[in-house]
C-alpha atoms as a printed R data frame, in Angstrom:
    type eleno elety resid chain resno       x       y       z
1   ATOM     1    CA   MET     A     1 -33.278 -43.246   7.477
2   ATOM     2    CA   ALA     A     2 -35.795 -46.048   7.989
3   ATOM     3    CA   ALA     A     3 -35.536 -48.184  11.082
4   ATOM     4    CA   ALA     A     4 -35.999 -51.351   9.054
5   ATOM     5    CA   ALA     A     5 -33.367 -50.407   6.505
6   ATOM     6    CA   PRO     A     6 -30.367 -51.098   8.737
7   ATOM     7    CA   ALA     A     7 -31.768 -54.480   9.748
8   ATOM     8    CA   GLU     A     8 -32.451 -55.447   6.119
9   ATOM     9    CA   ALA     A     9 -29.000 -54.225   5.103
10  ATOM    10    CA   GLY     A    10 -27.433 -56.302   7.878
11  ATOM    11    CA   THR     A    11 -29.472 -59.368   6.846
12  ATOM    12    CA   GLU     A    12 -28.475 -59.052   3.195
13  ATOM    13    CA   ALA     A    13 -24.832 -58.610   4.192
14  ATOM    14    CA   GLU     A    14 -24.935 -61.725   6.364
15  ATOM    15    CA   ALA     A    15 -26.744 -63.856   3.756
16  ATOM    16    CA   GLY     A    16 -25.250 -62.814   0.402
17  ATOM    17    CA   ASP     A    17 -21.864 -61.268   1.137
18  ATOM    18    CA   PRO     A    18 -19.148 -63.876   1.893
19  ATOM    19    CA   ASN     A    19 -16.974 -61.178   3.487
20  ATOM    20    CA   PRO     A    20 -19.060 -59.502   6.254
21  ATOM    21    CA   PRO     A    21 -18.254 -55.849   7.106
22  ATOM    22    CA   ASP     A    22 -16.036 -54.859   9.978
23  ATOM    23    CA   PRO     A    23 -17.592 -54.951  13.457
24  ATOM    24    CA   GLU     A    24 -17.109 -51.198  14.046
25  ATOM    25    CA   PRO     A    25 -19.292 -49.977  11.106
26  ATOM    26    CA   VAL     A    26 -21.945 -52.554  12.085
27  ATOM    27    CA   ALA     A    27 -21.882 -51.346  15.680
28  ATOM    28    CA   LYS     A    28 -22.221 -47.757  14.498
29  ATOM    29    CA   LEU     A    29 -25.179 -48.744  12.312
30  ATOM    30    CA   ILE     A    30 -26.922 -50.468  15.248
31  ATOM    31    CA   GLN     A    31 -26.350 -47.476  17.547
32  ATOM    32    CA   VAL     A    32 -27.613 -45.021  14.904
33  ATOM    33    CA   SER     A    33 -30.752 -47.147  14.309
34  ATOM    34    CA   SER     A    34 -31.495 -47.293  18.023
35  ATOM    35    CA   TRP     A    35 -30.934 -43.540  18.360
36  ATOM    36    CA   LEU     A    36 -33.300 -42.768  15.464
37  ATOM    37    CA   LYS     A    37 -35.967 -45.074  16.936
38  ATOM    38    CA   LYS     A    38 -35.633 -43.302  20.285
39  ATOM    39    CA   ILE     A    39 -35.981 -39.876  18.628
40  ATOM    40    CA   TYR     A    40 -38.845 -40.579  16.207
41  ATOM    41    CA   GLY     A    41 -40.683 -43.154  18.336
42  ATOM    42    CA   ASP     A    42 -43.832 -44.281  16.520
43  ATOM    43    CA   HIS     A    43 -43.511 -41.614  13.842
44  ATOM    44    CA   PHE     A    44 -42.277 -42.288  10.312
45  ATOM    45    CA   ILE     A    45 -38.511 -42.298  10.011
46  ATOM    46    CA   PRO     A    46 -37.251 -40.702   6.729
47  ATOM    47    CA   SER     A    47 -35.413 -43.198   4.598
48  ATOM    48    CA   ASP     A    48 -31.906 -42.619   3.279
49  ATOM    49    CA   GLU     A    49 -29.220 -44.554   1.441
50  ATOM    50    CA   VAL     A    50 -27.264 -46.786   3.826
51  ATOM    51    CA   ASN     A    51 -23.526 -46.578   3.213
52  ATOM    52    CA   GLU     A    52 -20.409 -45.967   5.221
53  ATOM    53    CA   ARG     A    53 -20.462 -42.179   4.690
54  ATOM    54    CA   THR     A    54 -24.110 -41.690   5.779
55  ATOM    55    CA   VAL     A    55 -23.585 -43.943   8.803
56  ATOM    56    CA   ASP     A    56 -20.524 -41.910   9.842
57  ATOM    57    CA   ILE     A    57 -22.467 -38.636   9.429
58  ATOM    58    CA   PHE     A    58 -25.418 -39.882  11.515
59  ATOM    59    CA   TYR     A    59 -23.023 -41.343  14.088
60  ATOM    60    CA   ASP     A    60 -21.220 -38.011  14.510
61  ATOM    61    CA   LEU     A    61 -24.583 -36.244  14.736
62  ATOM    62    CA   MET     A    62 -25.704 -38.751  17.367
63  ATOM    63    CA   GLU     A    63 -22.574 -38.175  19.454
64  ATOM    64    CA   CYS     A    64 -23.030 -34.385  19.292
65  ATOM    65    CA   CYS     A    65 -26.688 -34.631  20.311
66  ATOM    66    CA   GLU     A    66 -25.930 -37.028  23.158
67  ATOM    67    CA   ALA     A    67 -23.120 -34.766  24.395
68  ATOM    68    CA   LYS     A    68 -25.477 -31.781  24.379
69  ATOM    69    CA   GLU     A    69 -28.102 -33.835  26.181
70  ATOM    70    CA   ARG     A    70 -25.565 -34.746  28.871
71  ATOM    71    CA   ASP     A    71 -24.579 -31.092  29.248
72  ATOM    72    CA   VAL     A    72 -28.224 -30.074  29.545
73  ATOM    73    CA   SER     A    73 -28.840 -32.823  32.100
74  ATOM    74    CA   LEU     A    74 -25.896 -31.636  34.189
75  ATOM    75    CA   LEU     A    75 -27.163 -28.055  33.947
76  ATOM    76    CA   ILE     A    76 -30.649 -29.154  35.036
77  ATOM    77    CA   GLU     A    77 -29.206 -31.056  37.979
78  ATOM    78    CA   ASP     A    78 -27.160 -28.014  38.995
79  ATOM    79    CA   MET     A    79 -30.228 -25.772  38.751
80  ATOM    80    CA   LYS     A    80 -32.182 -28.243  40.883
81  ATOM    81    CA   HIS     A    81 -29.377 -28.224  43.438
82  ATOM    82    CA   GLN     A    82 -29.293 -24.406  43.462
83  ATOM    83    CA   GLU     A    83 -33.084 -24.373  43.841
84  ATOM    84    CA   ALA     A    84 -32.852 -26.733  46.819
85  ATOM    85    CA   VAL     A    85 -30.123 -24.559  48.375
86  ATOM    86    CA   HIS     A    86 -32.167 -21.384  47.905
87  ATOM    87    CA   GLU     A    87 -35.293 -23.083  49.256
88  ATOM    88    CA   ALA     A    88 -33.349 -24.206  52.344
89  ATOM    89    CA   ALA     A    89 -31.970 -20.670  52.814
90  ATOM    90    CA   THR     A    90 -35.464 -19.231  52.374
91  ATOM    91    CA   LYS     A    91 -36.869 -21.661  54.923
92  ATOM    92    CA   GLU     A    92 -34.069 -20.762  57.335
93  ATOM    93    CA   MET     A    93 -34.764 -17.061  56.926
94  ATOM    94    CA   GLN     A    94 -38.463 -17.652  57.456
95  ATOM    95    CA   GLU     A    95 -37.704 -19.508  60.682
96  ATOM    96    CA   ILE     A    96 -35.469 -16.628  61.807
97  ATOM    97    CA   PHE     A    97 -38.253 -14.141  61.041
98  ATOM    98    CA   GLU     A    98 -40.746 -16.307  62.958
99  ATOM    99    CA   ASP     A    99 -38.392 -16.505  65.940
100 ATOM   100    CA   LEU     A   100 -38.104 -12.713  65.891
101 ATOM   101    CA   GLY     A   101 -41.881 -12.353  65.577
102 ATOM   102    CA   LEU     A   102 -41.586 -10.862  62.096
103 ATOM   103    CA   SER     A   103 -43.270 -11.792  58.850
104 ATOM   104    CA   PRO     A   104 -42.369 -10.565  55.322
105 ATOM   105    CA   THR     A   105 -46.073  -9.845  54.742
106 ATOM   106    CA   ASN     A   106 -46.444  -7.773  57.939
107 ATOM   107    CA   LEU     A   107 -43.360  -5.530  57.536
108 ATOM   108    CA   SER     A   108 -43.675  -1.754  57.363
109 ATOM   109    CA   ARG     A   109 -43.603   0.009  54.029
110 ATOM   110    CA   LYS     A   110 -40.036   1.247  54.601
111 ATOM   111    CA   ALA     A   111 -38.847  -2.210  55.687
112 ATOM   112    CA   SER     A   112 -40.534  -3.826  52.678
113 ATOM   113    CA   ARG     A   113 -38.949  -1.261  50.382
114 ATOM   114    CA   ASP     A   114 -35.514  -1.784  51.950
115 ATOM   115    CA   LEU     A   115 -35.886  -5.552  51.789
116 ATOM   116    CA   SER     A   116 -36.939  -5.348  48.123
117 ATOM   117    CA   SER     A   117 -33.983  -3.069  47.350
118 ATOM   118    CA   LEU     A   118 -31.642  -5.462  49.145
119 ATOM   119    CA   ALA     A   119 -33.009  -8.416  47.174
120 ATOM   120    CA   LYS     A   120 -32.744  -6.543  43.866
121 ATOM   121    CA   SER     A   121 -29.191  -5.495  44.729
122 ATOM   122    CA   ALA     A   122 -28.257  -9.082  45.492
123 ATOM   123    CA   VAL     A   123 -29.792 -10.218  42.176
124 ATOM   124    CA   ILE     A   124 -28.038  -7.479  40.210
125 ATOM   125    CA   LEU     A   125 -24.705  -8.103  41.941
126 ATOM   126    CA   GLN     A   126 -25.221 -11.879  41.588
127 ATOM   127    CA   THR     A   127 -24.261 -12.648  45.194
128 ATOM   128    CA   LYS     A   128 -24.922 -15.943  46.908
129 ATOM   129    CA   ASP     A   129 -26.616 -14.167  49.824
130 ATOM   130    CA   THR     A   130 -27.443 -10.694  51.136
131 ATOM   131    CA   SER     A   131 -24.677 -10.448  53.733
132 ATOM   132    CA   LEU     A   132 -22.563  -7.297  53.869
133 ATOM   133    CA   THR     A   133 -19.450  -9.287  53.044
134 ATOM   134    CA   SER     A   134 -20.982 -10.688  49.846
135 ATOM   135    CA   LEU     A   135 -22.410  -7.299  48.875
136 ATOM   136    CA   PHE     A   136 -19.127  -5.455  49.487
137 ATOM   137    CA   CYS     A   137 -17.161  -8.120  47.637
138 ATOM   138    CA   ALA     A   138 -19.560  -7.910  44.708
139 ATOM   139    CA   ILE     A   139 -19.380  -4.091  44.747
140 ATOM   140    CA   ASN     A   140 -15.573  -4.207  44.823
141 ATOM   141    CA   ASN     A   141 -15.543  -6.677  41.958
142 ATOM   142    CA   MET     A   142 -17.958  -4.521  39.984
143 ATOM   143    CA   THR     A   143 -15.858  -1.421  40.739
144 ATOM   144    CA   SER     A   144 -12.744  -3.237  39.541
145 ATOM   145    CA   ASP     A   145 -14.592  -4.356  36.435
146 ATOM   146    CA   GLN     A   146 -15.797  -0.810  35.870
147 ATOM   147    CA   PHE     A   147 -12.249   0.539  36.273
148 ATOM   148    CA   GLU     A   148 -10.916  -2.063  33.847
149 ATOM   149    CA   THR     A   149 -13.740  -1.244  31.437
150 ATOM   150    CA   VAL     A   150 -12.950   2.474  31.652
151 ATOM   151    CA   GLN     A   151  -9.258   1.727  31.147
152 ATOM   152    CA   LYS     A   152 -10.020  -0.487  28.153
153 ATOM   153    CA   THR     A   153 -12.369   2.179  26.816
154 ATOM   154    CA   ARG     A   154  -9.596   4.766  27.055
155 ATOM   155    CA   GLU     A   155  -7.142   2.439  25.360
156 ATOM   156    CA   MET     A   156  -9.666   1.680  22.625
157 ATOM   157    CA   GLN     A   157 -10.355   5.414  22.230
158 ATOM   158    CA   GLN     A   158  -6.607   6.051  21.957
159 ATOM   159    CA   LYS     A   159  -6.299   3.297  19.374
160 ATOM   160    CA   LEU     A   160  -9.315   4.738  17.577
161 ATOM   161    CA   ASP     A   161  -7.729   8.205  17.539
162 ATOM   162    CA   ASP     A   162  -4.447   6.745  16.257
163 ATOM   163    CA   THR     A   163  -6.355   4.812  13.621
164 ATOM   164    CA   LYS     A   164  -8.213   7.970  12.590
165 ATOM   165    CA   LYS     A   165  -4.910   9.841  12.288
166 ATOM   166    CA   LYS     A   166  -3.385   7.033  10.242
167 ATOM   167    CA   LEU     A   167  -6.522   6.845   8.111
168 ATOM   168    CA   THR     A   168  -6.459  10.611   7.555
169 ATOM   169    CA   SER     A   169  -2.782  10.439   6.635
170 ATOM   170    CA   ALA     A   170  -3.462   7.520   4.307
171 ATOM   171    CA   LEU     A   171  -6.358   9.395   2.691
172 ATOM   172    CA   MET     A   172  -4.184  12.481   2.193
173 ATOM   173    CA   LEU     A   173  -1.420  10.340   0.740
174 ATOM   174    CA   SER     A   174  -3.947   8.600  -1.492
175 ATOM   175    CA   LYS     A   175  -5.311  11.971  -2.635
176 ATOM   176    CA   GLN     A   176  -1.805  13.237  -3.366
177 ATOM   177    CA   SER     A   177  -1.035  10.014  -5.215
178 ATOM   178    CA   LEU     A   178  -4.200  10.390  -7.301
179 ATOM   179    CA   GLU     A   179  -3.320  14.007  -8.104
180 ATOM   180    CA   HIS     A   180   0.219  12.961  -9.004
181 ATOM   181    CA   ILE     A   181  -1.153  10.190 -11.219
182 ATOM   182    CA   GLU     A   182  -3.571  12.605 -12.912
183 ATOM   183    CA   ASN     A   183  -0.776  15.135 -13.486
184 ATOM   184    CA   THR     A   184   1.481  12.397 -14.800
185 ATOM   185    CA   GLU     A   185  -1.207  11.117 -17.134
186 ATOM   186    CA   GLU     A   186  -1.900  14.655 -18.369
187 ATOM   187    CA   ARG     A   187   1.805  15.293 -18.924
188 ATOM   188    CA   GLN     A   188   2.187  11.948 -20.677
189 ATOM   189    CA   ALA     A   189  -0.778  12.797 -22.907
190 ATOM   190    CA   LYS     A   190   0.867  16.101 -23.880
191 ATOM   191    CA   GLU     A   191   4.205  14.375 -24.430
192 ATOM   192    CA   ARG     A   192   2.458  11.711 -26.496
193 ATOM   193    CA   VAL     A   193   0.889  14.395 -28.697
194 ATOM   194    CA   GLU     A   194   4.279  16.127 -29.045
195 ATOM   195    CA   VAL     A   195   5.998  12.831 -29.873
196 ATOM   196    CA   GLU     A   196   3.356  12.028 -32.468
197 ATOM   197    CA   ARG     A   197   3.814  15.494 -33.999
198 ATOM   198    CA   GLN     A   198   7.586  15.036 -34.081
199 ATOM   199    CA   LEU     A   199   7.178  11.582 -35.604
200 ATOM   200    CA   LYS     A   200   4.932  13.012 -38.303
201 ATOM   201    CA   THR     A   201   7.443  15.808 -38.957
202 ATOM   202    CA   MET     A   202  10.325  13.320 -39.057
203 ATOM   203    CA   THR     A   203   8.395  11.045 -41.385
204 ATOM   204    CA   TYR     A   204   7.594  13.999 -43.643
205 ATOM   205    CA   LEU     A   205  11.241  15.183 -43.678
206 ATOM   206    CA   THR     A   206  12.471  11.649 -44.321
207 ATOM   207    CA   ASP     A   207  10.068  11.206 -47.219
208 ATOM   208    CA   LYS     A   208  10.944  14.663 -48.544
209 ATOM   209    CA   GLY     A   209  14.689  13.975 -48.244
210 ATOM   210    CA   LEU     A   210  14.254  10.675 -50.064
211 ATOM   211    CA   GLU     A   211  12.257  12.430 -52.772
212 ATOM   212    CA   LEU     A   212  14.917  15.137 -53.151
213 ATOM   213    CA   LYS     A   213  17.652  12.539 -53.214
214 ATOM   214    CA   ILE     A   214  15.872  10.703 -56.018
215 ATOM   215    CA   ARG     A   215  15.351  13.969 -57.886
216 ATOM   216    CA   ILE     A   216  19.050  14.914 -57.455
217 ATOM   217    CA   THR     A   217  20.110  11.474 -58.704
218 ATOM   218    CA   ASP     A   218  17.809  11.811 -61.720
219 ATOM   219    CA   ALA     A   219  19.116  15.343 -62.402
220 ATOM   220    CA   GLN     A   220  22.731  14.154 -62.173
221 ATOM   221    CA   ARG     A   221  21.996  11.356 -64.605
222 ATOM   222    CA   GLU     A   222  20.314  13.767 -66.984
223 ATOM   223    CA   LEU     A   223  23.242  16.218 -66.777
224 ATOM   224    CA   ALA     A   224  25.712  13.374 -67.314
225 ATOM   225    CA   VAL     A   225  23.764  12.310 -70.415
226 ATOM   226    CA   ARG     A   226  23.887  15.894 -71.750
227 ATOM   227    CA   GLY     A   227  27.666  15.992 -71.259
228 ATOM   228    CA   LEU     A   228  27.964  18.444 -68.340
229 ATOM   229    CA   ASP     A   229  31.530  19.203 -67.225
230 ATOM   230    CA   ALA     A   230  32.191  17.721 -63.804
231 ATOM   231    CA   SER     A   231  34.005  20.892 -62.739
232 ATOM   232    CA   LEU     A   232  30.764  22.855 -62.982
233 ATOM   233    CA   THR     A   233  28.871  20.744 -60.466
234 ATOM   234    CA   HIS     A   234  27.963  22.067 -57.046
235 ATOM   235    CA   THR     A   235  30.389  19.763 -55.246
236 ATOM   236    CA   ALA     A   236  33.256  20.816 -57.492
237 ATOM   237    CA   LEU     A   237  32.410  24.508 -57.106
238 ATOM   238    CA   VAL     A   238  32.283  24.158 -53.319
239 ATOM   239    CA   GLN     A   239  35.659  22.429 -53.371
240 ATOM   240    CA   PHE     A   240  37.096  25.184 -55.627
241 ATOM   241    CA   SER     A   241  35.669  27.826 -53.279
242 ATOM   242    CA   GLU     A   242  37.322  26.215 -50.263
243 ATOM   243    CA   GLU     A   243  40.644  25.994 -52.124
244 ATOM   244    CA   LEU     A   244  40.279  29.670 -53.161
245 ATOM   245    CA   VAL     A   245  39.714  30.751 -49.550
246 ATOM   246    CA   SER     A   246  42.813  28.791 -48.481
247 ATOM   247    CA   LEU     A   247  44.888  30.388 -51.238
248 ATOM   248    CA   GLU     A   248  43.654  33.884 -50.312
249 ATOM   249    CA   LYS     A   249  44.758  33.266 -46.702
250 ATOM   250    CA   LYS     A   250  48.218  32.183 -47.929
251 ATOM   251    CA   VAL     A   251  48.471  35.264 -50.202
252 ATOM   252    CA   ALA     A   252  47.553  37.586 -47.332
253 ATOM   253    CA   SER     A   253  50.256  35.975 -45.164
254 ATOM   254    CA   LEU     A   254  52.815  36.355 -47.951
255 ATOM   255    CA   LYS     A   255  51.841  40.023 -48.431
256 ATOM   256    CA   LYS     A   256  52.476  40.679 -44.723
257 ATOM   257    CA   GLU     A   257  55.917  39.074 -44.986
258 ATOM   258    CA   GLN     A   258  56.612  41.084 -48.167
259 ATOM   259    CA   LYS     A   259  55.658  44.341 -46.424
260 ATOM   260    CA   ILE     A   260  58.123  43.568 -43.603
261 ATOM   261    CA   TYR     A   261  60.909  42.930 -46.119
262 ATOM   262    CA   LEU     A   262  60.056  46.101 -48.063
263 ATOM   263    CA   GLU     A   263  60.313  48.274 -44.904
264 ATOM   264    CA   LEU     A   264  63.891  47.090 -44.153
265 ATOM   265    CA   PRO     A   265  66.775  49.606 -44.884
266 ATOM   266    CA   PHE     A   266  68.764  49.158 -48.107
267 ATOM   267    CA   SER     A   267  72.229  49.117 -46.370
268 ATOM   268    CA   ILE     A   268  73.826  48.273 -43.001
269 ATOM   269    CA   PRO     A   269  74.896  51.900 -42.131
270 ATOM   270    CA   LEU     A   270  71.340  53.083 -42.826
271 ATOM   271    CA   ALA     A   271  70.040  50.276 -40.645
272 ATOM   272    CA   LYS     A   272  72.337  51.407 -37.817
273 ATOM   273    CA   VAL     A   273  71.023  54.969 -38.151
274 ATOM   274    CA   VAL     A   274  67.449  53.673 -37.935
275 ATOM   275    CA   VAL     A   275  68.333  51.623 -34.830
276 ATOM   276    CA   GLU     A   276  69.940  54.634 -33.132
277 ATOM   277    CA   ALA     A   277  66.897  56.765 -33.917
278 ATOM   278    CA   ALA     A   278  64.662  54.080 -32.429
279 ATOM   279    CA   LYS     A   279  66.810  53.972 -29.290
280 ATOM   280    CA   LEU     A   280  66.582  57.770 -28.889
281 ATOM   281    CA   GLU     A   281  62.835  57.641 -29.354
282 ATOM   282    CA   LEU     A   282  62.567  54.829 -26.748
283 ATOM   283    CA   LYS     A   283  64.698  56.796 -24.258
284 ATOM   284    CA   ALA     A   284  62.533  59.887 -24.744
285 ATOM   285    CA   LEU     A   285  59.413  57.802 -24.102
286 ATOM   286    CA   GLU     A   286  60.950  56.345 -20.927
287 ATOM   287    CA   ASP     A   287  61.846  59.851 -19.615
288 ATOM   288    CA   LYS     A   288  58.324  61.072 -20.332
289 ATOM   289    CA   LEU     A   289  56.822  58.052 -18.542
290 ATOM   290    CA   SER     A   290  59.116  58.603 -15.517
291 ATOM   291    CA   LYS     A   291  58.048  62.280 -15.260
292 ATOM   292    CA   GLU     A   292  54.379  61.368 -15.444
293 ATOM   293    CA   LEU     A   293  54.827  58.734 -12.696
294 ATOM   294    CA   ASP     A   294  56.602  61.295 -10.453
295 ATOM   295    CA   SER     A   295  53.814  63.827 -10.949
296 ATOM   296    CA   VAL     A   296  51.169  61.238 -10.110
297 ATOM   297    CA   ALA     A   297  53.049  60.236  -6.935
298 ATOM   298    CA   PHE     A   298  53.323  63.937  -5.906
299 ATOM   299    CA   GLU     A   299  49.595  64.458  -6.381
300 ATOM   300    CA   LEU     A   300  48.806  61.391  -4.289
301 ATOM   301    CA   MET     A   301  50.971  62.732  -1.429
């Protein structure tokens, strides 16, 4: 966006447009132009179309950049303050060493090594100083963090194991489902082939039945034309056969009744003699049965 473009746009709006734009968009345009001039300086500023949307976009971008610049400035100020604090602490320690007649450059190898270890420990533990209180507090905090990390690791491992079990179960279920689907598809394919075969057979039988029906109708017409007696047809013969079977059953029943009547005595006295003979025969059979029952009971005893 050119630096001159906003000014020209504002001039044209003031000269030619009877209704000037609202103050807020104009103020945004002025702020954006000033911001771009501050960024690019004497360099060429890329030109862009000046409208409400582009101004809003550049204005939002300007606010974000300025906010980040403020945050960076605050961070720089804090770092400067920390540097001043550390320099003051360093100077104080140097004065203490001088009062004790010690110098960091004249320490023994063991003292230098211990001092270096202490400094590295303080840096690693991120303590404000190297006092025992700060070091112990930092160690306790790190131990607590380590314990929490171990606890979280165990929980995550437990969740991972549960997830693995669920995943394994889901995979097994998926495999079983796929096998079931394959078996179902195979069975459906076989059933489809069988159904198609049955449909073909049914179609063939239907066509054949229709053909035979037409042939029977044609044959009946031909026989009717030739003067065939209706009693000689298959239907009539079947009906006659059924009637003959019924009559034979009736004749057999009548023959049984006739045989009963033929076996009756010719007079009442003769009938009485036959009845008495039957009674004597029945009594003899009863006596024989009684003797056989007594002999069976004796054998069982």
